[in-house]
Coordinates of C-alpha atoms in Angstrom, one line a residue:
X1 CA 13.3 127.3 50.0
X2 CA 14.4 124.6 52.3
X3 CA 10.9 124.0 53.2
X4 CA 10.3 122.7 49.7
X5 CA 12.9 119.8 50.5
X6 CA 11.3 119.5 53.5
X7 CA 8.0 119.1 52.2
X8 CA 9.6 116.6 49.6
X9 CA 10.9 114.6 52.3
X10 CA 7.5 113.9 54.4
X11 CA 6.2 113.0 51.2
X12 CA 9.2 110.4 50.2
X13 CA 9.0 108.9 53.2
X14 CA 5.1 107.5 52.7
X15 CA 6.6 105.6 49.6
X16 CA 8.3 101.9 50.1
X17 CA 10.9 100.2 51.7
X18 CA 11.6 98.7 48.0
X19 CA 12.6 102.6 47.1
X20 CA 14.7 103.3 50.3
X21 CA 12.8 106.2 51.4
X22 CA 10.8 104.1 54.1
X23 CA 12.7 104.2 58.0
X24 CA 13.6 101.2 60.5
X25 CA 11.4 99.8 62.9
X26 CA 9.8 102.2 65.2
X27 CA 9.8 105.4 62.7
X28 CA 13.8 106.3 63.0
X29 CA 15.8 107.1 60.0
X30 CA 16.9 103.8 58.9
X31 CA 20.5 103.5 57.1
X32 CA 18.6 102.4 53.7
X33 CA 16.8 105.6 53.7
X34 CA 20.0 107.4 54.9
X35 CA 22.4 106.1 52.3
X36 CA 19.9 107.0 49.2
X37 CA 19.0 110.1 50.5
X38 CA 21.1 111.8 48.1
X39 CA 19.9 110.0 45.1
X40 CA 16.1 111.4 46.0
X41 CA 17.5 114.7 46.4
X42 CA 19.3 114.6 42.8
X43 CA 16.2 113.5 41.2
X44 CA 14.2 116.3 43.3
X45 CA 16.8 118.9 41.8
X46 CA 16.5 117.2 38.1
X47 CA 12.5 117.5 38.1
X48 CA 12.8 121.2 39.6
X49 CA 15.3 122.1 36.8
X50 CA 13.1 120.4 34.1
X51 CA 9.8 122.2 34.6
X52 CA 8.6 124.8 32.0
X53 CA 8.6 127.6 34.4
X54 CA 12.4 127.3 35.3
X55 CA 15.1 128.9 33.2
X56 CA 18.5 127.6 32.9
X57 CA 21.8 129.4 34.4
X58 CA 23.3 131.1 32.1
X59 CA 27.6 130.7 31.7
X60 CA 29.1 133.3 29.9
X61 CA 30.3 131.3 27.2
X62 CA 28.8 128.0 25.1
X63 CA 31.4 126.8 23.4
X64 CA 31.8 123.6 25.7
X65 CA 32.3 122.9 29.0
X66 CA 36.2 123.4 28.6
X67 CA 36.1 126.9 27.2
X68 CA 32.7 128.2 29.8
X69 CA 35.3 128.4 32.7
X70 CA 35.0 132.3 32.7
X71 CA 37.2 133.6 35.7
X72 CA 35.1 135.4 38.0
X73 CA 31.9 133.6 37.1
X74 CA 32.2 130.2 38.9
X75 CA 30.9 129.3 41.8
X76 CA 33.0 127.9 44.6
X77 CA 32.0 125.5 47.1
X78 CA 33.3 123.7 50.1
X79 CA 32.0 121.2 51.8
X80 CA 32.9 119.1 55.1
X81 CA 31.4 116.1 56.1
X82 CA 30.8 114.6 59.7
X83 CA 32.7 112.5 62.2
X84 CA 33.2 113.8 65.6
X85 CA 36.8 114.5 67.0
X86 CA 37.6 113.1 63.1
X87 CA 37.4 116.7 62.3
X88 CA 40.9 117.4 63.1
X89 CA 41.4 115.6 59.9
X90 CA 39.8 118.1 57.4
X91 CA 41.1 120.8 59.7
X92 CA 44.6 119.9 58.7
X93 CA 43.6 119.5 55.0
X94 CA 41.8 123.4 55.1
X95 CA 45.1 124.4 57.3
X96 CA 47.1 123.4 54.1
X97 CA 44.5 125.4 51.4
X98 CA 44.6 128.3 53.2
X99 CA 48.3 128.4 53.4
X100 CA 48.8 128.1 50.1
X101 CA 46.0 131.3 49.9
X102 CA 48.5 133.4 51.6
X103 CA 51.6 132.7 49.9
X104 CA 49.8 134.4 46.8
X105 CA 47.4 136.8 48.1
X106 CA 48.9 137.5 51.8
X107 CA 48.9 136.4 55.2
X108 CA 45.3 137.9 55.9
X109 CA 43.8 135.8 53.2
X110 CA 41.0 133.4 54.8
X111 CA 38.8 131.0 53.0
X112 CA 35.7 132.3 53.4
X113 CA 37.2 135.3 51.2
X114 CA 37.1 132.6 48.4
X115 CA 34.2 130.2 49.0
X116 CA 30.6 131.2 48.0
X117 CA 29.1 128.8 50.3
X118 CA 30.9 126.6 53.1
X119 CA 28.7 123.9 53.8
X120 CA 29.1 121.2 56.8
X121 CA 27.7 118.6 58.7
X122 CA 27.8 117.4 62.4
X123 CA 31.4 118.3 63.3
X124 CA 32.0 119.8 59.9
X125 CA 29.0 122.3 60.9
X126 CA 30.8 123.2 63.7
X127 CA 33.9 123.9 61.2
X128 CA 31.1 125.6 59.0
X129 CA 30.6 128.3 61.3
X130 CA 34.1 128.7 63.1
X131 CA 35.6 129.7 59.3
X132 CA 32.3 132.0 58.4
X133 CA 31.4 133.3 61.6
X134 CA 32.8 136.7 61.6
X135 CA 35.0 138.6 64.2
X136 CA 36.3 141.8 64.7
X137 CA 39.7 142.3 62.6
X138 CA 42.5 144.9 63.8
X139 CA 41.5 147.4 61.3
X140 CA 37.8 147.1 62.9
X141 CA 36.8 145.0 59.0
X142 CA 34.3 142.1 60.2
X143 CA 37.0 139.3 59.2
X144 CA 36.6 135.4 60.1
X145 CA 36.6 134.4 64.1
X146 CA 38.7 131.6 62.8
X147 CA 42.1 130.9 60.7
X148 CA 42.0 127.5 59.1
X149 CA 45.2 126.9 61.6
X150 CA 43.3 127.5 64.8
X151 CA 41.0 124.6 63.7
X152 CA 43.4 121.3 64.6
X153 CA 44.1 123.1 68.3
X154 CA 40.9 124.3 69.1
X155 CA 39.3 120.3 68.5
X156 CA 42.8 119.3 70.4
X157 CA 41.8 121.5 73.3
X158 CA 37.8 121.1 73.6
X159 CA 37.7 117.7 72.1
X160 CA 38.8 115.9 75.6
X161 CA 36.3 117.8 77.6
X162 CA 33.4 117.2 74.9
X163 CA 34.5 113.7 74.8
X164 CA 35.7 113.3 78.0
X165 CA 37.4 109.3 78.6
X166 CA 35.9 108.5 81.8
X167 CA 35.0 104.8 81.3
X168 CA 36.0 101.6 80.1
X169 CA 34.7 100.3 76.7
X170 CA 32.3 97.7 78.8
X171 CA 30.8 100.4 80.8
X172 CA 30.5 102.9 78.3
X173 CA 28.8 99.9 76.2
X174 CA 26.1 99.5 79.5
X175 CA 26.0 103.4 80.0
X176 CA 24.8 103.6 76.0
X177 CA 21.6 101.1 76.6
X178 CA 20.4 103.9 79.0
X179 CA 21.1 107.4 77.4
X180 CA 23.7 109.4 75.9
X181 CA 27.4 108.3 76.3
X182 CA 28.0 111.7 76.7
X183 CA 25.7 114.6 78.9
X184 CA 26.8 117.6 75.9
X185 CA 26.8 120.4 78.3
X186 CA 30.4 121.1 77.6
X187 CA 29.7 121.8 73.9
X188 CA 26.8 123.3 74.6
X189 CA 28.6 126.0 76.9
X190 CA 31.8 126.4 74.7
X191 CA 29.9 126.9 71.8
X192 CA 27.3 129.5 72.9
X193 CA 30.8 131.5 74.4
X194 CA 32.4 131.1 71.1
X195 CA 29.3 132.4 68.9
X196 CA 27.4 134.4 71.3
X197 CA 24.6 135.7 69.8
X198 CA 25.6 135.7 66.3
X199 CA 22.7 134.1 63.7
X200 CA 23.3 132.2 60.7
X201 CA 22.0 135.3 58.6
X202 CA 25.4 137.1 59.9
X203 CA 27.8 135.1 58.3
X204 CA 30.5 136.0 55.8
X205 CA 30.1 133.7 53.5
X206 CA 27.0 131.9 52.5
X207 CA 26.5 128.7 54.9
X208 CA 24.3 125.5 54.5
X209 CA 24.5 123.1 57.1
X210 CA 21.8 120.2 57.3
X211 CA 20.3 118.9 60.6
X212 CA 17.4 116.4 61.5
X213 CA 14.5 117.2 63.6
X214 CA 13.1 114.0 65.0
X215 CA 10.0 115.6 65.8
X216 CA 8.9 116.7 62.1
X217 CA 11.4 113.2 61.1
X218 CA 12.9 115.4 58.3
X219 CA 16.0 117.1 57.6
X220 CA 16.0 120.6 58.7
X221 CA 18.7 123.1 56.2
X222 CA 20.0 126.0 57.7
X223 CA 21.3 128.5 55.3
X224 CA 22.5 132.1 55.2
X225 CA 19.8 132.8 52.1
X226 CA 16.6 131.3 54.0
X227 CA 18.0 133.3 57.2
X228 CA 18.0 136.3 55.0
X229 CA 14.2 135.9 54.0
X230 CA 12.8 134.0 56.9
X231 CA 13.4 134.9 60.2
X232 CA 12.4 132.0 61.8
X233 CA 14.8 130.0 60.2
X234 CA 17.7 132.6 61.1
X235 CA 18.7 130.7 64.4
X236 CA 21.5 131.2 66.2
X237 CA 24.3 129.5 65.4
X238 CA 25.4 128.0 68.3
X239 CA 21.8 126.8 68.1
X240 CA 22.4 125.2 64.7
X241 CA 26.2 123.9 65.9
X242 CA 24.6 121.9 68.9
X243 CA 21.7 120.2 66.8
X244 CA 23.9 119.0 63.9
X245 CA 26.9 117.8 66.5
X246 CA 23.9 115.9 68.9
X247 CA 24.7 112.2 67.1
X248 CA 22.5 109.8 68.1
X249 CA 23.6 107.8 71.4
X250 CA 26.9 110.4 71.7
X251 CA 25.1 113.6 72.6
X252 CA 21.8 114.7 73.7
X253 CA 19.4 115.8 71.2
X254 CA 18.7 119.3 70.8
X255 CA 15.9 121.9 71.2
X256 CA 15.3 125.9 70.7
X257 CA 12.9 128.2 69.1
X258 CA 13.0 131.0 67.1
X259 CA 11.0 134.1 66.8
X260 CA 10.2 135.9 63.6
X261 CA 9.3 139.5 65.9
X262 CA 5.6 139.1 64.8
X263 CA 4.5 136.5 67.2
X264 CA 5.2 133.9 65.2
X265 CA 7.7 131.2 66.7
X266 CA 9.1 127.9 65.3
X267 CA 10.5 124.7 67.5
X268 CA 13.0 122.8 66.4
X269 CA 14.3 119.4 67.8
X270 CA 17.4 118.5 66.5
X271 CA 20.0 115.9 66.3
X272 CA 23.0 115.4 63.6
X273 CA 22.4 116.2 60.3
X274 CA 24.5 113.1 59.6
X275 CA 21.5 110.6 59.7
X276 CA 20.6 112.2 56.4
X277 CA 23.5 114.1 55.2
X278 CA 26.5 113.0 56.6
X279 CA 28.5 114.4 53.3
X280 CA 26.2 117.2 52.5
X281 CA 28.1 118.4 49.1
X282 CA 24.4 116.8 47.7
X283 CA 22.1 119.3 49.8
X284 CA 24.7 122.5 49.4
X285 CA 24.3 122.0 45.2
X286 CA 20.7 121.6 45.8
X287 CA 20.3 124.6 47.9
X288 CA 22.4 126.7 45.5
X289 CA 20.3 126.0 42.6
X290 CA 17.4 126.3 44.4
X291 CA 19.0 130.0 45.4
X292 CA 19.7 130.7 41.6
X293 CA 16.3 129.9 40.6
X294 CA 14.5 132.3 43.2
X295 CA 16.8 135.1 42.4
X296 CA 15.4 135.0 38.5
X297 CA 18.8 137.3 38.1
X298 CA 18.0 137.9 33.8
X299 CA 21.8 137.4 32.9
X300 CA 22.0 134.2 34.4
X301 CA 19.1 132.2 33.3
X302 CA 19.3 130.6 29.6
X303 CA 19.5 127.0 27.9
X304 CA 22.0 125.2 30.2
X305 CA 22.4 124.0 33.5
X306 CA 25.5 125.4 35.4
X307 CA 27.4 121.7 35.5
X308 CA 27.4 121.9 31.9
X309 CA 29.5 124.8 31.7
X310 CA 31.9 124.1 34.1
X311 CA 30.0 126.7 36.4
X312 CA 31.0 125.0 39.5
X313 CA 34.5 124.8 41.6
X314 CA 33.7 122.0 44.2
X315 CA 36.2 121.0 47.1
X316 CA 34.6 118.4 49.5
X317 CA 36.8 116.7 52.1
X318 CA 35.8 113.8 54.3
X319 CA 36.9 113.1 57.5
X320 CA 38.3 109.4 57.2
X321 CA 37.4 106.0 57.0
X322 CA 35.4 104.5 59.5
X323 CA 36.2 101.3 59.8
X324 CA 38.3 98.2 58.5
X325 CA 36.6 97.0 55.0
X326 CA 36.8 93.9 57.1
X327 CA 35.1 94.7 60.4
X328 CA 31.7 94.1 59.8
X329 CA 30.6 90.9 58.1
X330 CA 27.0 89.4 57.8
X331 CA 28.5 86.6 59.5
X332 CA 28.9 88.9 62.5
X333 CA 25.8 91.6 62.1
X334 CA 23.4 88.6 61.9
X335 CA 24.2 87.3 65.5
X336 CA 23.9 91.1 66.9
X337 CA 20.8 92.5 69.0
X338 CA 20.2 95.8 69.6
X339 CA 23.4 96.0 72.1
X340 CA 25.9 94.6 69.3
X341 CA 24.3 97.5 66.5
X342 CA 25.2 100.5 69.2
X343 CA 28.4 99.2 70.7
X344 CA 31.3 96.9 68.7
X345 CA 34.6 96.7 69.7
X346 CA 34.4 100.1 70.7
X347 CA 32.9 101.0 67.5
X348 CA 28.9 101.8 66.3
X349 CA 28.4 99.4 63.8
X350 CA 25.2 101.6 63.0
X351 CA 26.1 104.7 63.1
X352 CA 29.3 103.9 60.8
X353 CA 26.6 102.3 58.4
X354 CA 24.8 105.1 57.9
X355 CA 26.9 107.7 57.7
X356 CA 29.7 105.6 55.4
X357 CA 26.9 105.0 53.1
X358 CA 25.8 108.6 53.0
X359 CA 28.7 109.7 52.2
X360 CA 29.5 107.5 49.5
X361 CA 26.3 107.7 47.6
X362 CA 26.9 111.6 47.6
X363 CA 30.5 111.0 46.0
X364 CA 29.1 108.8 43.6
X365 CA 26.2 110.7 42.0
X366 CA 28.0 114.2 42.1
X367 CA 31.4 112.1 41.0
X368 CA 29.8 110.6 38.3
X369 CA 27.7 113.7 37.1
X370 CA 31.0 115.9 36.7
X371 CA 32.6 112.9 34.7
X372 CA 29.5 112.8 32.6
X373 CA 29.7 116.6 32.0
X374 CA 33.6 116.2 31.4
X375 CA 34.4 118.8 33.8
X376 CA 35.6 116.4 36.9
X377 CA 38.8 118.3 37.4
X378 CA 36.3 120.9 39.0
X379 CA 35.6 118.3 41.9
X380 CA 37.8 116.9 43.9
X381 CA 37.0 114.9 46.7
X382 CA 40.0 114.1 49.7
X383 CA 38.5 111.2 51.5
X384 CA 41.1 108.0 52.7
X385 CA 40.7 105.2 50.8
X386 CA 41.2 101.7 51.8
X387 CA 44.9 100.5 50.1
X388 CA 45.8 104.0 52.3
X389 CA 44.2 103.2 55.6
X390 CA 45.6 104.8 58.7
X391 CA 42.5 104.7 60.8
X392 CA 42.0 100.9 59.8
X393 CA 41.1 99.0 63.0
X394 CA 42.5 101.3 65.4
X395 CA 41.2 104.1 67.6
X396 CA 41.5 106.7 65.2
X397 CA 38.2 105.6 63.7
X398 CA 36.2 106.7 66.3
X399 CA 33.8 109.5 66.6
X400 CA 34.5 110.1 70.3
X401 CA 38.4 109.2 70.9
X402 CA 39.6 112.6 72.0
X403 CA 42.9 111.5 73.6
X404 CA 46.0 113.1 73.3
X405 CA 47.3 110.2 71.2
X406 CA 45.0 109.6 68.8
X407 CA 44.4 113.2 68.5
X408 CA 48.0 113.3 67.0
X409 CA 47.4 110.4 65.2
X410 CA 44.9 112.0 63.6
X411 CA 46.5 115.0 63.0
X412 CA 48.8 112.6 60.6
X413 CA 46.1 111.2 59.0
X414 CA 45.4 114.9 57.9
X415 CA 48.7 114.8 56.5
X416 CA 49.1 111.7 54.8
X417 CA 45.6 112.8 53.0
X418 CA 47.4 115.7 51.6
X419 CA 50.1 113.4 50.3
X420 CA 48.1 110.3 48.8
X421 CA 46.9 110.9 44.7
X422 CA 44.3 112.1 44.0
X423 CA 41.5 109.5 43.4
X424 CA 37.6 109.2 42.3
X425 CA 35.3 106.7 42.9
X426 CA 34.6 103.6 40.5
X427 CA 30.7 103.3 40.7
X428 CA 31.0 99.7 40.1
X429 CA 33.0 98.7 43.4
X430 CA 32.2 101.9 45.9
X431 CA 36.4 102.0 45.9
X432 CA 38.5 104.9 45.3
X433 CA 40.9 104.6 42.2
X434 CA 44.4 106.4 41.7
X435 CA 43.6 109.4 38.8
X436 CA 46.9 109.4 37.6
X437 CA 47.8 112.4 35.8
X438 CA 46.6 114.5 38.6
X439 CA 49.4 114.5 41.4
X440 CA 48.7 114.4 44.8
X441 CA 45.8 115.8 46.6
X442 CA 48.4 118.6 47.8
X443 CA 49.5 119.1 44.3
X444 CA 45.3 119.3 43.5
X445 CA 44.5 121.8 46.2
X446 CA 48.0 124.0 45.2
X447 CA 46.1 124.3 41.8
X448 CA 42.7 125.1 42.9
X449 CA 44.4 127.8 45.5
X450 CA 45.5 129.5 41.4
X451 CA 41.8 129.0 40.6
X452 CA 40.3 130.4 43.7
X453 CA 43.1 133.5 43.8
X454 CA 42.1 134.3 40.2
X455 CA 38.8 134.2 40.8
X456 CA 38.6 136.4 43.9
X457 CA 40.9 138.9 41.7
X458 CA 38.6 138.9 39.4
X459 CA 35.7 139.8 40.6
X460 CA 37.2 142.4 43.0
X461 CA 38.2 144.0 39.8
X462 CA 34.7 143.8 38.5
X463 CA 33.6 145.1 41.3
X464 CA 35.5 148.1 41.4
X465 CA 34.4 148.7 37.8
X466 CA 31.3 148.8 38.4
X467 CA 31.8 151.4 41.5
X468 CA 33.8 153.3 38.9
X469 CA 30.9 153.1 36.1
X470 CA 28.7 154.2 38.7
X471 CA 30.3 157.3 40.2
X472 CA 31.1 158.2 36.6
X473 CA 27.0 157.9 36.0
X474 CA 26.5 160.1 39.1
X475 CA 28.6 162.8 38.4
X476 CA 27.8 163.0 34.4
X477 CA 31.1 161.9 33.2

């Protein structure tokens, strides 16, 4: 399935630099082609839904969007963008979900019990797989390797030893010019203990977490559904984790094969997914659809796509601002070389570019597609905006700051997240905007823990109804 995006993007990128699909100098993803990714993926998605051959999902109900809401029909979705050691700050955010979980439906509650797919990329791959992964409970039940809790200390203790502090900003500036600030072999080591040999095909939930192979210069999409029918794209996860954490000029790239136990074998040569999905809510809905349309399951095709019926529950959370609005000016950027792009004020001007941009163009088209559809309350988006900027200027914006300090600081960026209102963004100025009747993002993520507690209850009970209808099949009665 993932091959077709793939194919889609080799093609895009012969088009012109007028359409954003064209890279930078020297063949590498350029930050045009990286911010409007996610508008050629939507229109990819649009012209697959629109053929004659496809059928439309079927909702339960078509009496609007506000009364198709069936509980136990939606599908729920999280998604966790990238950012390095910044992933302490959706840690804290999931931490807060998952608690609320428990308080209604017990302390072993975990969120891939509620999410249909987790998707993340580049550290929120790494989260991807440490909340879906499964490990062995005390009953002996296959239940998550990770709490949502364990998430904030386990980046507090690895982060300083993937990230170690060694140098001063001037020579890590120098060491960039010549290779990777940082050797990886760390992460590499901690996550293959973590995971071990487990494959993307073995997790609990369904997965998507985008990568970029520089060989093939195309985005590579790991999910539990193409592991499931293709073998050689059922990698090992730890595999998958290293390629979409290797960010350009922090980590090594990464390479592995896989083996389909025919003979066949596949190379990949990875690095983070960020360059083309930093926020990869865009490629998850994709994939999803894509899913829905190769199952050709008879009750769920019919006349309307699933947005329209409010078939989607969407939670995406970012992992901070970058940078100061102000930082970068074209005052400043136009006296740069390459030097000044990789390395400002202890900042990478270019790799902020890209991945900002990403992200944003994401929020905007899926944004603006739920307000269109009138359903927005079913995606909210936590991301810092600028009038509430505690990683303004300072350390905390950094991919690669693992010190104790601004560890905690961003720990409390976490928290002030939860507490700030809930806002969209205005498509006009790329700024987020206060919703007002909606609370706090806390007060938000209290009422989607109702949503996503009714929903698991009700298709557990489903479930056992069918089991029921079926024994009472088998025996005659």
């Amino acid at each position: 399935m993932s091959g077709r995006i793939e194919e889609w993007w080799r093609h895009g990128r012969q088009r012109s630099l007028v359409e954003g699909t064209v890279s930078g100098s020297g063949g590498q993803p350029g930050c045009i082609a990286s911010a409007l990714m996610a508008a050629r993926m939507l229109r990819f998605t649009t012209a697959r839904l629109l053929r004659p051959r496809c059928r439309r999902l079927y909702h339960g109900c078509s009496d609007g969007a506000a009364a198709c809401s069936v509980v136990g029909e939606r599908v729920t979705v999280l998604t966790i963008d990238g950012g390095g050691i910044r992933g302490i700050i959706p840690g804290k955010v999931l931490e807060f979900l998952e608690n609320e979980l428990q308080q209604l439906d017990g302390p072993e509650a975990r969120l891939a019990d509620y999410f249909n797919y987790i998707a993340g990329t580049s550290t929120g791959g790494l989260i991807t797989a440490m909340l879906a992964a499964p490990g062995a409970g005390g009953d002996g039940r296959r239940r998550p390797l990770f709490a949502a809790k364990e998430i904030c200390p386990f980046y507090q203790e690895h982060g300083p030893r993937i990230f170690p502090q060694r140098w001063c900003k001037l020579a890590s500036t120098v060491a960039a010019v010549w290779g990777p600030k940082y050797n990886g072999r760390y992460l590499r080591n901690m996550v293959r203990e973590v995971l071990g040999e487990m494959t993307v095909g073995d997790t609990l939930t369904n997965v998507v977490i985008p990568t970029f192979d520089v060989r093939l210069l195309q985005p590579v999409i790991f999910s539990t559904y193409d592991a499931k029918h293709s073998p050689l794209k059922n990698a090992l996860l730890s595999d998958v984790c290293i390629g979409t954490s290797a960010a350009p000029t922090y980590l090594p790239a990464h390479c592995f094969r896989t083996h389909d136990g025919a003979g066949e074998t596949r190379e990949y040569n990875l690095i983070d997914g960020g360059v083309a999905a930093n926020n990869p809510t865009m490629v998850a809905m994709t994939m999803i659809t894509e899913e829905m349309i190769a199952e050709e399951k008879a009750r769920l095709f019919l006349a309307k796509p699933p947005e329209e019926c409010g078939r989607f529950l969407l939670l995406s959370i970012g992992t901070g601002l970058a940078s100061d609005e102000g930082l970068y000016t074209a005052e400043k950027c136009s006296r740069w070389g390459t030097l000044g792009w990789l390395r400002h004020r202890g900042m990478a001007p270019i790799i902020d570019i890209f991945m900002a941009g990403s992200s944003d163009m994401v929020d905007i088209h899926i944004g603006v597609k739920f307000q269109l559809l009138h359903i927005e309350r079913n995606y909210l988006r936590i991301q810092e905006y600028q009038d509430y900027d505690p990683l303004k200027a300072t350390a905390a914006a950094a991919l690669d700051e693992a010190t104790p300090e601004n560890m905690r600081n961003l720990v409390g960026v976490g928290e002030r997240m939860l507490e700030q209102q809930v806002t969209r963004v205005n498509v006009e100025t790329g700024r987020y905007e206060k919703v007002s009747d909606e609370g706090s993002n806390a007060d938000a993520l209290i009422r989607m823990a109702r949503q996503l507690s009714e929903e698991r209850t009700a298709r557990l009970q489903r479930r056992m109804g069918e089991v029921t209808a079926a024994s009472a099949c088998a025996t005659g009665f």
